[in-house]
GROMACS .gro file of C-alpha atoms in nm:
model
  225
    1UNK     CA    1   2.453   0.176  -0.228
    2UNK     CA    2   2.259   0.157   0.108
    3UNK     CA    3   2.462   0.352   0.389
    4UNK     CA    4   2.707   0.127   0.585
    5UNK     CA    5   2.503   0.137   0.919
    6UNK     CA    6   2.203   0.025   0.755
    7UNK     CA    7   2.349  -0.239   0.493
    8UNK     CA    8   2.335  -0.530   0.769
    9UNK     CA    9   2.318  -0.889   0.706
   10UNK     CA   10   1.939  -0.849   0.749
   11UNK     CA   11   1.919  -0.531   0.496
   12UNK     CA   12   1.648  -0.595   0.227
   13UNK     CA   13   1.548  -0.305   0.005
   14UNK     CA   14   1.149  -0.382  -0.089
   15UNK     CA   15   0.992  -0.094  -0.226
   16UNK     CA   16   1.103   0.220  -0.386
   17UNK     CA   17   0.864   0.546  -0.438
   18UNK     CA   18   0.956   0.820  -0.650
   19UNK     CA   19   0.610   0.940  -0.764
   20UNK     CA   20   0.653   1.262  -0.571
   21UNK     CA   21   1.024   1.314  -0.614
   22UNK     CA   22   0.985   1.630  -0.864
   23UNK     CA   23   0.908   1.818  -0.538
   24UNK     CA   24   1.236   1.814  -0.370
   25UNK     CA   25   1.447   1.562  -0.592
   26UNK     CA   26   1.411   1.281  -0.343
   27UNK     CA   27   1.307   0.957  -0.368
   28UNK     CA   28   1.205   0.691  -0.094
   29UNK     CA   29   1.259   0.337  -0.040
   30UNK     CA   30   1.235   0.105   0.280
   31UNK     CA   31   1.460  -0.134   0.447
   32UNK     CA   32   1.264  -0.415   0.595
   33UNK     CA   33   1.568  -0.583   0.817
   34UNK     CA   34   1.661  -0.300   1.020
   35UNK     CA   35   1.304  -0.155   1.021
   36UNK     CA   36   1.414   0.164   0.854
   37UNK     CA   37   1.334   0.433   0.570
   38UNK     CA   38   1.607   0.522   0.328
   39UNK     CA   39   1.563   0.849   0.122
   40UNK     CA   40   1.812   0.924  -0.166
   41UNK     CA   41   1.897   1.279  -0.282
   42UNK     CA   42   1.896   1.195  -0.631
   43UNK     CA   43   2.115   1.516  -0.722
   44UNK     CA   44   2.393   1.448  -0.473
   45UNK     CA   45   2.350   1.093  -0.436
   46UNK     CA   46   2.311   1.121  -0.034
   47UNK     CA   47   2.099   0.892   0.143
   48UNK     CA   48   1.960   0.924   0.460
   49UNK     CA   49   1.857   0.651   0.716
   50UNK     CA   50   1.522   0.712   0.913
   51UNK     CA   51   1.466   0.464   1.191
   52UNK     CA   52   1.083   0.521   1.233
   53UNK     CA   53   1.037   0.324   1.530
   54UNK     CA   54   1.342   0.447   1.723
   55UNK     CA   55   1.121   0.606   1.972
   56UNK     CA   56   0.812   0.442   1.932
   57UNK     CA   57   0.875   0.230   2.259
   58UNK     CA   58   0.768  -0.109   2.183
   59UNK     CA   59   0.943  -0.432   2.046
   60UNK     CA   60   1.062  -0.394   1.710
   61UNK     CA   61   0.967  -0.786   1.656
   62UNK     CA   62   0.613  -0.668   1.600
   63UNK     CA   63   0.661  -0.420   1.300
   64UNK     CA   64   0.776  -0.445   0.928
   65UNK     CA   65   0.740  -0.187   0.686
   66UNK     CA   66   0.581  -0.336   0.362
   67UNK     CA   67   0.404  -0.086   0.086
   68UNK     CA   68   0.510   0.278   0.101
   69UNK     CA   69   0.344   0.576  -0.079
   70UNK     CA   70   0.413   0.940  -0.122
   71UNK     CA   71   0.157   1.219  -0.103
   72UNK     CA   72   0.179   1.554  -0.324
   73UNK     CA   73   0.416   1.703  -0.056
   74UNK     CA   74   0.664   1.388  -0.096
   75UNK     CA   75   0.571   1.301   0.257
   76UNK     CA   76   0.581   0.927   0.309
   77UNK     CA   77   0.313   0.675   0.410
   78UNK     CA   78   0.449   0.316   0.508
   79UNK     CA   79   0.227   0.032   0.590
   80UNK     CA   80   0.307  -0.190   0.871
   81UNK     CA   81   0.229  -0.524   0.793
   82UNK     CA   82   0.327  -0.713   1.124
   83UNK     CA   83   0.104  -0.498   1.324
   84UNK     CA   84  -0.220  -0.240   1.254
   85UNK     CA   85   0.018   0.080   1.189
   86UNK     CA   86   0.035   0.317   0.930
   87UNK     CA   87   0.320   0.552   0.961
   88UNK     CA   88   0.370   0.919   0.819
   89UNK     CA   89   0.694   1.075   0.794
   90UNK     CA   90   0.672   1.417   0.711
   91UNK     CA   91   0.940   1.532   0.419
   92UNK     CA   92   1.064   1.848   0.578
   93UNK     CA   93   1.106   1.762   0.946
   94UNK     CA   94   1.130   1.384   0.919
   95UNK     CA   95   0.872   1.366   1.230
   96UNK     CA   96   0.704   1.032   1.231
   97UNK     CA   97   0.312   1.010   1.307
   98UNK     CA   98   0.126   0.681   1.353
   99UNK     CA   99  -0.213   0.597   1.269
  100UNK     CA  100  -0.386   0.264   1.393
  101UNK     CA  101  -0.642   0.094   1.198
  102UNK     CA  102  -0.967   0.012   1.419
  103UNK     CA  103  -0.909  -0.357   1.353
  104UNK     CA  104  -0.619  -0.473   1.567
  105UNK     CA  105  -0.339  -0.675   1.386
  106UNK     CA  106  -0.480  -0.604   1.053
  107UNK     CA  107  -0.182  -0.674   0.849
  108UNK     CA  108  -0.171  -0.338   0.638
  109UNK     CA  109  -0.025  -0.451   0.291
  110UNK     CA  110  -0.007  -0.274  -0.018
  111UNK     CA  111  -0.198   0.046  -0.082
  112UNK     CA  112  -0.215   0.366  -0.333
  113UNK     CA  113  -0.317   0.717  -0.307
  114UNK     CA  114  -0.618   0.856  -0.481
  115UNK     CA  115  -0.633   1.189  -0.685
  116UNK     CA  116  -0.725   1.353  -0.344
  117UNK     CA  117  -0.405   1.175  -0.165
  118UNK     CA  118  -0.625   0.983   0.070
  119UNK     CA  119  -0.467   0.630   0.125
  120UNK     CA  120  -0.620   0.334   0.019
  121UNK     CA  121  -0.489   0.025   0.219
  122UNK     CA  122  -0.522  -0.357   0.183
  123UNK     CA  123  -0.567  -0.529   0.518
  124UNK     CA  124  -0.424  -0.865   0.424
  125UNK     CA  125  -0.493  -1.017   0.760
  126UNK     CA  126  -0.852  -0.868   0.855
  127UNK     CA  127  -0.973  -0.905   0.490
  128UNK     CA  128  -1.113  -0.543   0.450
  129UNK     CA  129  -1.033  -0.233   0.256
  130UNK     CA  130  -0.914   0.054   0.449
  131UNK     CA  131  -0.909   0.432   0.383
  132UNK     CA  132  -0.709   0.665   0.569
  133UNK     CA  133  -0.769   1.072   0.560
  134UNK     CA  134  -0.446   1.223   0.630
  135UNK     CA  135  -0.589   1.543   0.731
  136UNK     CA  136  -0.844   1.402   1.009
  137UNK     CA  137  -0.651   1.089   1.095
  138UNK     CA  138  -0.995   0.889   1.060
  139UNK     CA  139  -0.964   0.542   0.902
  140UNK     CA  140  -1.276   0.369   0.760
  141UNK     CA  141  -1.303   0.001   0.722
  142UNK     CA  142  -1.489  -0.181   0.466
  143UNK     CA  143  -1.508  -0.560   0.499
  144UNK     CA  144  -1.457  -0.784   0.181
  145UNK     CA  145  -1.749  -1.043   0.121
  146UNK     CA  146  -1.531  -1.311   0.107
  147UNK     CA  147  -1.369  -1.459   0.401
  148UNK     CA  148  -0.986  -1.541   0.416
  149UNK     CA  149  -0.929  -1.360   0.089
  150UNK     CA  150  -0.610  -1.207   0.201
  151UNK     CA  151  -0.633  -0.887   0.033
  152UNK     CA  152  -0.305  -0.791  -0.096
  153UNK     CA  153  -0.291  -0.501  -0.297
  154UNK     CA  154  -0.584  -0.233  -0.373
  155UNK     CA  155  -0.581   0.059  -0.620
  156UNK     CA  156  -0.824   0.343  -0.691
  157UNK     CA  157  -0.922   0.424  -1.039
  158UNK     CA  158  -1.020   0.795  -1.168
  159UNK     CA  159  -1.394   0.733  -1.181
  160UNK     CA  160  -1.440   0.669  -0.800
  161UNK     CA  161  -1.387   0.302  -0.775
  162UNK     CA  162  -1.141   0.098  -0.615
  163UNK     CA  163  -1.025  -0.249  -0.729
  164UNK     CA  164  -0.840  -0.516  -0.527
  165UNK     CA  165  -0.742  -0.864  -0.516
  166UNK     CA  166  -0.647  -1.137  -0.272
  167UNK     CA  167  -0.400  -1.439  -0.254
  168UNK     CA  168  -0.657  -1.712  -0.145
  169UNK     CA  169  -0.965  -1.634  -0.323
  170UNK     CA  170  -1.059  -1.640  -0.705
  171UNK     CA  171  -1.253  -1.290  -0.682
  172UNK     CA  172  -1.159  -0.922  -0.782
  173UNK     CA  173  -1.330  -0.672  -0.584
  174UNK     CA  174  -1.462  -0.333  -0.696
  175UNK     CA  175  -1.568  -0.092  -0.452
  176UNK     CA  176  -1.756   0.202  -0.473
  177UNK     CA  177  -1.591   0.498  -0.290
  178UNK     CA  178  -1.890   0.703  -0.203
  179UNK     CA  179  -2.188   0.406  -0.142
  180UNK     CA  180  -1.908   0.144  -0.023
  181UNK     CA  181  -2.081  -0.149  -0.218
  182UNK     CA  182  -1.872  -0.383  -0.340
  183UNK     CA  183  -1.922  -0.609  -0.688
  184UNK     CA  184  -1.704  -0.934  -0.694
  185UNK     CA  185  -1.602  -1.068  -1.029
  186UNK     CA  186  -1.514  -1.450  -1.019
  187UNK     CA  187  -1.206  -1.549  -1.232
  188UNK     CA  188  -1.208  -1.801  -1.497
  189UNK     CA  189  -0.903  -1.960  -1.349
  190UNK     CA  190  -0.880  -2.137  -1.023
  191UNK     CA  191  -0.658  -2.076  -0.752
  192UNK     CA  192  -0.532  -1.752  -0.852
  193UNK     CA  193  -0.262  -1.609  -0.654
  194UNK     CA  194  -0.305  -1.230  -0.653
  195UNK     CA  195  -0.019  -0.984  -0.569
  196UNK     CA  196   0.059  -0.646  -0.745
  197UNK     CA  197  -0.250  -0.519  -0.956
  198UNK     CA  198  -0.343  -0.246  -1.168
  199UNK     CA  199  -0.615  -0.059  -1.345
  200UNK     CA  200  -0.617   0.070  -1.694
  201UNK     CA  201  -0.868   0.373  -1.647
  202UNK     CA  202  -0.805   0.539  -1.990
  203UNK     CA  203  -1.163   0.471  -2.069
  204UNK     CA  204  -1.461   0.392  -1.892
  205UNK     CA  205  -1.541   0.141  -1.787
  206UNK     CA  206  -1.188   0.063  -1.662
  207UNK     CA  207  -0.998  -0.262  -1.737
  208UNK     CA  208  -0.847  -0.429  -1.440
  209UNK     CA  209  -0.515  -0.664  -1.504
  210UNK     CA  210  -0.356  -0.880  -1.288
  211UNK     CA  211  -0.099  -1.162  -1.289
  212UNK     CA  212  -0.115  -1.519  -1.116
  213UNK     CA  213   0.187  -1.546  -0.909
  214UNK     CA  214   0.185  -1.934  -0.920
  215UNK     CA  215   0.140  -1.980  -1.279
  216UNK     CA  216   0.195  -1.804  -1.616
  217UNK     CA  217  -0.115  -1.645  -1.650
  218UNK     CA  218  -0.227  -1.282  -1.650
  219UNK     CA  219  -0.598  -1.191  -1.637
  220UNK     CA  220  -0.819  -0.918  -1.760
  221UNK     CA  221  -1.136  -0.801  -1.610
  222UNK     CA  222  -1.320  -0.580  -1.816
  223UNK     CA  223  -1.630  -0.437  -1.655
  224UNK     CA  224  -1.951  -0.390  -1.863
  225UNK     CA  225  -2.080  -0.085  -1.647
   0.00000   0.00000   0.00000
């Protein structure tokens, strides 16, 4: 169970991130209501609560942690969908660091780490792909070719492309990470509401999978190149 001090009436555990738990035996999750992150020691059952905005000095109403990702050292990166911030929490010291996207109020939503542990982020209110290099702190932004697409989730494959889809367009986007060129694939079904996306890159070219959140439909996009 969530510790009592964080288990309030507004508590909402939204995401769990176990991908690098083998490093220190700890699993991260976010608690939306109190603007907190929790970290569970799987062996002992002890759960820590980290209030990442405690010393930020601004109104908490402007912040809401959403998608979370862990790097190779189990440091956590959290997307603040209510602002333009990406938050890093050091796994050893619990030091908090903030990165701001170039576009204000960009709405960083969900994202994934690539093989080099660069963080790809879907900027849902800016209609942009974003790439954070944690070493330099630099964030690149690449606009979607479709205005008002509300990109919701993003996923890199192992061949150097990054895939995404949005809630309010019927396109799947494939971004070449080197050239930044984007290919848009029109889905056969109108009004597809895209949330979580996935890519099967066990073969080349990869296959993109997504469910329609508003109907009992699964869409598969098989690239020809």
